[in-house]
Amino acid sequence: MFPSIPALAAAVLSQPFKRSQLGLFHGKMKQYGNNVPFSKKKTRRTWLPNVQSKRLVSEALGETLKVKLTTRALKTIKKYGGLDQYLLQTKTDLLGWEGMRLRILVRE
């Protein structure tokens, strides 16, 4: 009954930011840019997404799940009216590995 890794790999596109596969990041990735001081000497820097650990209730599974998610995903979950509706209505490229695993569990 548990989804296999090849089935998930076929459903989810490869993403360069591997940490985003471990939670519900809703398509948020690492961003790149430059620090530009007064001297105009640019140095490369990165911005990470705002990741929070939350406990969310799933009515379909009948339990509380502890997931890592971005604030963007949390806002979208509230918009859809719950975790189950979010997992079923969101596109696969925005969910990632963990989202697809939870979607399969909710569908069953």
mmCIF file of C-alpha atoms in Angstrom:
data_model
loop_
_atom_site.group_PDB
_atom_site.id
_atom_site.type_symbol
_atom_site.label_atom_id
_atom_site.label_comp_id
_atom_site.label_asym_id
_atom_site.label_seq_id
_atom_site.Cartn_x
_atom_site.Cartn_y
_atom_site.Cartn_z
ATOM 1 C CA MET A 1 0.000 0.000 0.000
ATOM 2 C CA PHE A 2 2.949 2.379 0.474
ATOM 3 C CA PRO A 3 4.024 4.271 -2.632
ATOM 4 C CA SER A 4 7.275 3.184 -4.179
ATOM 5 C CA ILE A 5 10.129 5.561 -4.936
ATOM 6 C CA PRO A 6 9.927 5.117 -8.768
ATOM 7 C CA ALA A 7 6.219 5.978 -8.704
ATOM 8 C CA LEU A 8 6.959 9.180 -6.816
ATOM 9 C CA ALA A 9 9.897 9.981 -9.074
ATOM 10 C CA ALA A 10 7.670 9.733 -12.121
ATOM 11 C CA ALA A 11 5.077 12.043 -10.584
ATOM 12 C CA VAL A 12 7.464 14.726 -9.295
ATOM 13 C CA LEU A 13 9.868 16.649 -11.471
ATOM 14 C CA SER A 14 13.486 16.955 -10.407
ATOM 15 C CA GLN A 15 14.097 20.041 -8.293
ATOM 16 C CA PRO A 16 17.536 21.562 -7.662
ATOM 17 C CA PHE A 17 16.832 22.480 -4.042
ATOM 18 C CA LYS A 18 16.774 19.040 -2.395
ATOM 19 C CA ARG A 19 15.636 20.346 1.002
ATOM 20 C CA SER A 20 12.326 21.252 -0.632
ATOM 21 C CA GLN A 21 11.597 17.545 -1.117
ATOM 22 C CA LEU A 22 11.415 17.014 2.665
ATOM 23 C CA GLY A 23 8.335 19.137 3.269
ATOM 24 C CA LEU A 24 5.553 21.204 1.761
ATOM 25 C CA PHE A 25 7.430 24.132 0.244
ATOM 26 C CA HIS A 26 4.790 25.090 -2.385
ATOM 27 C CA GLY A 27 7.423 25.689 -5.061
ATOM 28 C CA LYS A 28 9.642 27.966 -2.970
ATOM 29 C CA MET A 29 13.352 27.496 -3.650
ATOM 30 C CA LYS A 30 16.667 28.940 -2.613
ATOM 31 C CA GLN A 31 17.124 32.386 -4.191
ATOM 32 C CA TYR A 32 20.392 33.941 -5.296
ATOM 33 C CA GLY A 33 21.510 37.549 -5.431
ATOM 34 C CA ASN A 34 24.314 39.951 -4.604
ATOM 35 C CA ASN A 35 25.320 41.981 -1.592
ATOM 36 C CA VAL A 36 26.145 45.429 -2.961
ATOM 37 C CA PRO A 37 27.891 47.781 -0.510
ATOM 38 C CA PHE A 38 28.872 51.398 -1.101
ATOM 39 C CA SER A 39 32.069 50.295 -2.889
ATOM 40 C CA LYS A 40 29.935 48.399 -5.464
ATOM 41 C CA LYS A 41 32.003 45.205 -4.935
ATOM 42 C CA LYS A 42 29.352 42.513 -5.440
ATOM 43 C CA THR A 43 29.474 39.303 -3.429
ATOM 44 C CA ARG A 44 27.124 36.382 -4.026
ATOM 45 C CA ARG A 45 24.597 35.429 -1.364
ATOM 46 C CA THR A 46 21.539 33.215 -0.969
ATOM 47 C CA TRP A 47 18.128 33.497 0.649
ATOM 48 C CA LEU A 48 16.436 30.426 2.103
ATOM 49 C CA PRO A 49 12.641 30.075 2.265
ATOM 50 C CA ASN A 50 10.831 30.710 5.548
ATOM 51 C CA VAL A 51 10.413 27.114 6.797
ATOM 52 C CA GLN A 52 8.349 26.281 9.871
ATOM 53 C CA SER A 53 7.530 22.983 11.607
ATOM 54 C CA LYS A 54 3.796 22.679 12.206
ATOM 55 C CA ARG A 55 1.328 20.040 13.311
ATOM 56 C CA LEU A 56 -1.602 19.878 10.901
ATOM 57 C CA VAL A 57 -4.786 17.842 11.285
ATOM 58 C CA SER A 58 -5.799 15.494 8.471
ATOM 59 C CA GLU A 59 -9.467 14.480 8.538
ATOM 60 C CA ALA A 60 -8.947 11.736 5.943
ATOM 61 C CA LEU A 61 -6.164 10.055 7.928
ATOM 62 C CA GLY A 62 -7.742 10.846 11.289
ATOM 63 C CA GLU A 63 -4.488 12.011 12.844
ATOM 64 C CA THR A 64 -2.212 14.983 13.353
ATOM 65 C CA LEU A 65 0.833 15.170 11.053
ATOM 66 C CA LYS A 66 4.037 17.029 11.867
ATOM 67 C CA VAL A 67 5.358 18.552 8.638
ATOM 68 C CA LYS A 68 7.898 21.146 7.572
ATOM 69 C CA LEU A 69 6.313 23.793 5.408
ATOM 70 C CA THR A 70 6.881 27.308 4.199
ATOM 71 C CA THR A 71 4.695 30.202 5.242
ATOM 72 C CA ARG A 72 3.481 30.365 1.615
ATOM 73 C CA ALA A 73 2.254 26.760 1.861
ATOM 74 C CA LEU A 74 0.612 27.458 5.239
ATOM 75 C CA LYS A 75 -1.245 30.426 3.756
ATOM 76 C CA THR A 76 -2.412 28.273 0.831
ATOM 77 C CA ILE A 77 -3.537 25.467 3.175
ATOM 78 C CA LYS A 78 -5.702 27.972 5.061
ATOM 79 C CA LYS A 79 -7.091 29.235 1.741
ATOM 80 C CA TYR A 80 -8.096 25.723 0.608
ATOM 81 C CA GLY A 81 -9.694 24.943 3.973
ATOM 82 C CA GLY A 82 -7.382 22.250 5.305
ATOM 83 C CA LEU A 83 -4.459 19.947 4.612
ATOM 84 C CA ASP A 84 -6.471 17.299 2.752
ATOM 85 C CA GLN A 85 -7.973 19.760 0.263
ATOM 86 C CA TYR A 86 -4.555 21.368 -0.265
ATOM 87 C CA LEU A 87 -2.934 18.017 -1.054
ATOM 88 C CA LEU A 88 -5.672 16.977 -3.478
ATOM 89 C CA GLN A 89 -6.014 20.298 -5.352
ATOM 90 C CA THR A 90 -2.392 21.456 -5.685
ATOM 91 C CA LYS A 91 -0.314 20.710 -8.794
ATOM 92 C CA THR A 92 2.323 17.981 -8.474
ATOM 93 C CA ASP A 93 5.289 20.244 -9.258
ATOM 94 C CA LEU A 94 4.424 22.445 -6.257
ATOM 95 C CA LEU A 95 4.080 19.549 -3.792
ATOM 96 C CA GLY A 96 7.428 17.751 -4.024
ATOM 97 C CA TRP A 97 8.201 14.249 -2.709
ATOM 98 C CA GLU A 98 6.678 14.631 0.742
ATOM 99 C CA GLY A 99 3.538 16.261 -0.612
ATOM 100 C CA MET A 100 3.035 13.482 -3.155
ATOM 101 C CA ARG A 101 3.555 10.846 -0.445
ATOM 102 C CA LEU A 102 0.908 12.510 1.719
ATOM 103 C CA ARG A 103 -1.437 12.898 -1.278
ATOM 104 C CA ILE A 104 -1.313 9.160 -1.950
ATOM 105 C CA LEU A 105 -2.044 8.416 1.732
ATOM 106 C CA VAL A 106 -5.007 10.824 1.743
ATOM 107 C CA ARG A 107 -6.445 9.357 -1.476
ATOM 108 C CA GLU A 108 -6.388 5.857 -0.015
#
